[in-house]
């Protein structure tokens, strides 16, 4: 990875998530800098993103781990594994929850997770109503010093468990 880079991951869910990729593209077009973009599109129809360097349906665990660690910004669905990896490497992350109303998932548990996780200053929850917030976020955190952090936090784990298992 030569210049600044962005990792975009829709996760491994069997549901389509074009809305996310369209939001990512609008964000990428809004910044003057062009990034190397690594796209993991899963079961979503891939689109050509500004700065696209590489796109795959799935990256191996090791490849994905390297992208979380080395990219400057991550765009992610709100899967726990993806969020965990971003936070583990202290990588500024833009989250876009899958929503039931768009047939992107069978329920809105990702929205519930996003509502809690967005309290972290390194996380921006993005939707169609607030894409301009990306410019402020990237300006603030693009030069953020990244360090690996220990995420064994039982309070956070308990909170996430209560959200996920809530009836």
mmCIF file of C-alpha atoms in Angstrom:
data_model
loop_
_atom_site.group_PDB
_atom_site.id
_atom_site.type_symbol
_atom_site.label_atom_id
_atom_site.label_comp_id
_atom_site.label_asym_id
_atom_site.label_seq_id
_atom_site.Cartn_x
_atom_site.Cartn_y
_atom_site.Cartn_z
ATOM 1 C CA UNK A 1 0.000 0.000 0.000
ATOM 2 C CA UNK A 2 1.684 3.175 -1.206
ATOM 3 C CA UNK A 3 -0.603 6.169 -0.685
ATOM 4 C CA UNK A 4 -3.370 6.513 1.861
ATOM 5 C CA UNK A 5 -5.864 3.710 1.714
ATOM 6 C CA UNK A 6 -9.428 2.818 2.617
ATOM 7 C CA UNK A 7 -10.868 -0.599 3.324
ATOM 8 C CA UNK A 8 -14.564 -1.046 2.519
ATOM 9 C CA UNK A 9 -16.282 -4.165 3.841
ATOM 10 C CA UNK A 10 -19.902 -5.182 3.441
ATOM 11 C CA UNK A 11 -19.314 -8.300 5.528
ATOM 12 C CA UNK A 12 -20.154 -11.892 4.736
ATOM 13 C CA UNK A 13 -23.935 -11.697 5.011
ATOM 14 C CA UNK A 14 -25.994 -13.203 2.173
ATOM 15 C CA UNK A 15 -28.101 -10.026 1.886
ATOM 16 C CA UNK A 16 -27.287 -7.393 -0.756
ATOM 17 C CA UNK A 17 -25.940 -4.011 0.446
ATOM 18 C CA UNK A 18 -25.716 -1.648 -2.545
ATOM 19 C CA UNK A 19 -26.918 1.268 -0.422
ATOM 20 C CA UNK A 20 -23.660 1.104 1.521
ATOM 21 C CA UNK A 21 -21.493 1.147 -1.596
ATOM 22 C CA UNK A 22 -23.428 4.116 -2.999
ATOM 23 C CA UNK A 23 -22.912 6.036 0.255
ATOM 24 C CA UNK A 24 -19.199 5.183 0.226
ATOM 25 C CA UNK A 25 -18.884 6.412 -3.352
ATOM 26 C CA UNK A 26 -20.581 9.723 -2.524
ATOM 27 C CA UNK A 27 -18.112 10.174 0.358
ATOM 28 C CA UNK A 28 -15.099 9.336 -1.802
ATOM 29 C CA UNK A 29 -16.211 11.863 -4.430
ATOM 30 C CA UNK A 30 -16.513 14.557 -1.752
ATOM 31 C CA UNK A 31 -12.831 14.531 -0.761
ATOM 32 C CA UNK A 32 -10.064 16.070 -2.829
ATOM 33 C CA UNK A 33 -7.548 13.332 -2.035
ATOM 34 C CA UNK A 34 -7.749 10.063 -3.951
ATOM 35 C CA UNK A 35 -7.235 6.960 -1.831
ATOM 36 C CA UNK A 36 -6.330 3.413 -2.759
ATOM 37 C CA UNK A 37 -9.614 1.624 -2.090
ATOM 38 C CA UNK A 38 -9.788 -2.052 -1.174
ATOM 39 C CA UNK A 39 -13.356 -3.344 -1.482
ATOM 40 C CA UNK A 40 -14.750 -6.532 0.021
ATOM 41 C CA UNK A 41 -18.241 -6.658 -1.486
ATOM 42 C CA UNK A 42 -19.485 -10.057 -0.297
ATOM 43 C CA UNK A 43 -22.842 -10.833 -1.885
ATOM 44 C CA UNK A 44 -23.409 -7.291 -3.101
ATOM 45 C CA UNK A 45 -23.069 -6.359 -6.750
ATOM 46 C CA UNK A 46 -19.691 -4.601 -6.818
ATOM 47 C CA UNK A 47 -19.423 -1.100 -8.231
ATOM 48 C CA UNK A 48 -16.316 0.752 -9.294
ATOM 49 C CA UNK A 49 -15.400 3.070 -6.426
ATOM 50 C CA UNK A 50 -13.291 6.193 -6.861
ATOM 51 C CA UNK A 51 -9.678 5.165 -6.299
ATOM 52 C CA UNK A 52 -10.530 1.473 -6.591
ATOM 53 C CA UNK A 53 -7.337 -0.509 -6.236
ATOM 54 C CA UNK A 54 -8.711 -3.970 -5.653
ATOM 55 C CA UNK A 55 -12.090 -5.583 -5.154
ATOM 56 C CA UNK A 56 -12.929 -9.089 -4.070
ATOM 57 C CA UNK A 57 -16.020 -10.858 -2.933
ATOM 58 C CA UNK A 58 -14.136 -12.002 0.164
ATOM 59 C CA UNK A 59 -10.665 -11.517 1.608
ATOM 60 C CA UNK A 60 -9.025 -14.212 3.701
ATOM 61 C CA UNK A 61 -8.921 -13.614 7.449
ATOM 62 C CA UNK A 62 -5.219 -12.678 7.256
ATOM 63 C CA UNK A 63 -5.738 -10.313 4.313
ATOM 64 C CA UNK A 64 -8.664 -8.655 6.028
ATOM 65 C CA UNK A 65 -6.718 -8.314 9.289
ATOM 66 C CA UNK A 66 -3.881 -6.622 7.387
ATOM 67 C CA UNK A 67 -6.299 -4.167 5.784
ATOM 68 C CA UNK A 68 -7.839 -3.219 9.144
ATOM 69 C CA UNK A 69 -4.360 -2.711 10.545
ATOM 70 C CA UNK A 70 -2.820 -0.772 7.655
ATOM 71 C CA UNK A 71 -5.609 1.254 6.036
ATOM 72 C CA UNK A 72 -6.199 4.847 7.086
ATOM 73 C CA UNK A 73 -9.999 4.639 7.135
ATOM 74 C CA UNK A 74 -12.477 1.741 7.177
ATOM 75 C CA UNK A 75 -16.036 1.795 5.872
ATOM 76 C CA UNK A 76 -17.970 -1.084 7.384
ATOM 77 C CA UNK A 77 -21.347 -2.636 7.904
ATOM 78 C CA UNK A 78 -22.129 -2.994 11.616
ATOM 79 C CA UNK A 79 -21.066 -6.557 12.170
ATOM 80 C CA UNK A 80 -19.405 -7.158 15.521
ATOM 81 C CA UNK A 81 -16.326 -8.803 13.987
ATOM 82 C CA UNK A 82 -15.701 -5.892 11.636
ATOM 83 C CA UNK A 83 -16.174 -3.286 14.343
ATOM 84 C CA UNK A 84 -13.936 -5.274 16.699
ATOM 85 C CA UNK A 85 -11.114 -5.345 14.125
ATOM 86 C CA UNK A 86 -11.373 -1.609 13.468
ATOM 87 C CA UNK A 87 -11.294 -0.782 17.151
ATOM 88 C CA UNK A 88 -8.497 -3.280 17.785
ATOM 89 C CA UNK A 89 -6.250 -1.358 15.405
ATOM 90 C CA UNK A 90 -7.606 2.041 16.435
ATOM 91 C CA UNK A 91 -8.643 2.697 12.841
ATOM 92 C CA UNK A 92 -11.123 5.534 12.190
ATOM 93 C CA UNK A 93 -14.261 3.782 10.960
ATOM 94 C CA UNK A 94 -17.404 4.864 9.164
ATOM 95 C CA UNK A 95 -20.214 2.436 9.967
ATOM 96 C CA UNK A 96 -23.342 1.955 7.898
ATOM 97 C CA UNK A 97 -25.862 -0.391 9.504
ATOM 98 C CA UNK A 98 -27.848 -2.826 7.395
ATOM 99 C CA UNK A 99 -31.553 -2.035 7.745
ATOM 100 C CA UNK A 100 -34.596 -4.264 7.545
ATOM 101 C CA UNK A 101 -36.646 -1.624 5.689
ATOM 102 C CA UNK A 102 -34.240 -1.898 2.731
ATOM 103 C CA UNK A 103 -34.186 -5.744 2.881
ATOM 104 C CA UNK A 104 -30.511 -5.622 3.890
ATOM 105 C CA UNK A 105 -31.115 -7.894 6.866
ATOM 106 C CA UNK A 106 -33.994 -9.671 8.608
ATOM 107 C CA UNK A 107 -33.991 -7.236 11.557
ATOM 108 C CA UNK A 108 -32.397 -3.978 12.742
ATOM 109 C CA UNK A 109 -29.845 -5.372 15.200
ATOM 110 C CA UNK A 110 -27.040 -3.593 13.301
ATOM 111 C CA UNK A 111 -28.767 -0.264 13.930
ATOM 112 C CA UNK A 112 -28.926 -1.062 17.645
ATOM 113 C CA UNK A 113 -25.214 -1.898 17.637
ATOM 114 C CA UNK A 114 -24.417 1.264 15.661
ATOM 115 C CA UNK A 115 -26.306 3.452 18.138
ATOM 116 C CA UNK A 116 -24.020 2.208 20.924
ATOM 117 C CA UNK A 117 -20.739 2.061 19.000
ATOM 118 C CA UNK A 118 -21.104 5.541 17.470
ATOM 119 C CA UNK A 119 -20.339 6.998 20.900
ATOM 120 C CA UNK A 120 -16.689 6.100 20.244
ATOM 121 C CA UNK A 121 -15.028 9.210 18.734
ATOM 122 C CA UNK A 122 -13.223 7.043 16.145
ATOM 123 C CA UNK A 123 -16.563 5.839 14.765
ATOM 124 C CA UNK A 124 -18.968 7.749 12.535
ATOM 125 C CA UNK A 125 -22.403 6.325 11.828
ATOM 126 C CA UNK A 126 -23.362 7.389 8.326
ATOM 127 C CA UNK A 127 -26.695 7.428 6.531
ATOM 128 C CA UNK A 128 -28.355 9.218 3.639
ATOM 129 C CA UNK A 129 -29.256 12.204 5.824
ATOM 130 C CA UNK A 130 -25.742 13.003 7.044
ATOM 131 C CA UNK A 131 -23.134 12.215 4.334
ATOM 132 C CA UNK A 132 -21.540 15.655 4.818
ATOM 133 C CA UNK A 133 -20.359 14.548 8.288
ATOM 134 C CA UNK A 134 -17.787 12.382 6.526
ATOM 135 C CA UNK A 135 -15.738 15.444 5.524
ATOM 136 C CA UNK A 136 -15.458 16.604 9.135
ATOM 137 C CA UNK A 137 -14.651 13.078 10.303
ATOM 138 C CA UNK A 138 -11.929 12.445 7.753
ATOM 139 C CA UNK A 139 -10.387 15.871 8.358
ATOM 140 C CA UNK A 140 -10.248 15.202 12.085
ATOM 141 C CA UNK A 141 -8.991 11.607 12.040
ATOM 142 C CA UNK A 142 -7.049 11.060 8.829
ATOM 143 C CA UNK A 143 -3.726 11.771 10.526
ATOM 144 C CA UNK A 144 -4.724 9.951 13.701
ATOM 145 C CA UNK A 145 -1.899 7.913 15.217
ATOM 146 C CA UNK A 146 -2.884 4.259 15.144
ATOM 147 C CA UNK A 147 -1.927 1.845 17.894
ATOM 148 C CA UNK A 148 -3.164 -1.659 18.591
ATOM 149 C CA UNK A 149 -5.440 -1.767 21.625
ATOM 150 C CA UNK A 150 -6.556 -4.539 23.932
ATOM 151 C CA UNK A 151 -10.299 -4.850 23.567
ATOM 152 C CA UNK A 152 -11.014 -7.287 26.354
ATOM 153 C CA UNK A 153 -13.689 -5.117 27.862
ATOM 154 C CA UNK A 154 -16.319 -7.100 29.691
ATOM 155 C CA UNK A 155 -18.666 -4.131 30.167
ATOM 156 C CA UNK A 156 -18.782 -3.536 26.405
ATOM 157 C CA UNK A 157 -19.189 -7.266 25.754
ATOM 158 C CA UNK A 158 -22.094 -7.432 28.198
ATOM 159 C CA UNK A 159 -23.775 -4.424 26.616
ATOM 160 C CA UNK A 160 -23.414 -5.862 23.103
ATOM 161 C CA UNK A 161 -24.669 -9.234 24.280
ATOM 162 C CA UNK A 162 -27.757 -7.619 25.808
ATOM 163 C CA UNK A 163 -28.472 -5.780 22.545
ATOM 164 C CA UNK A 164 -28.003 -8.802 20.326
ATOM 165 C CA UNK A 165 -29.970 -11.190 22.523
ATOM 166 C CA UNK A 166 -32.745 -8.718 23.287
ATOM 167 C CA UNK A 167 -36.185 -10.058 22.311
#
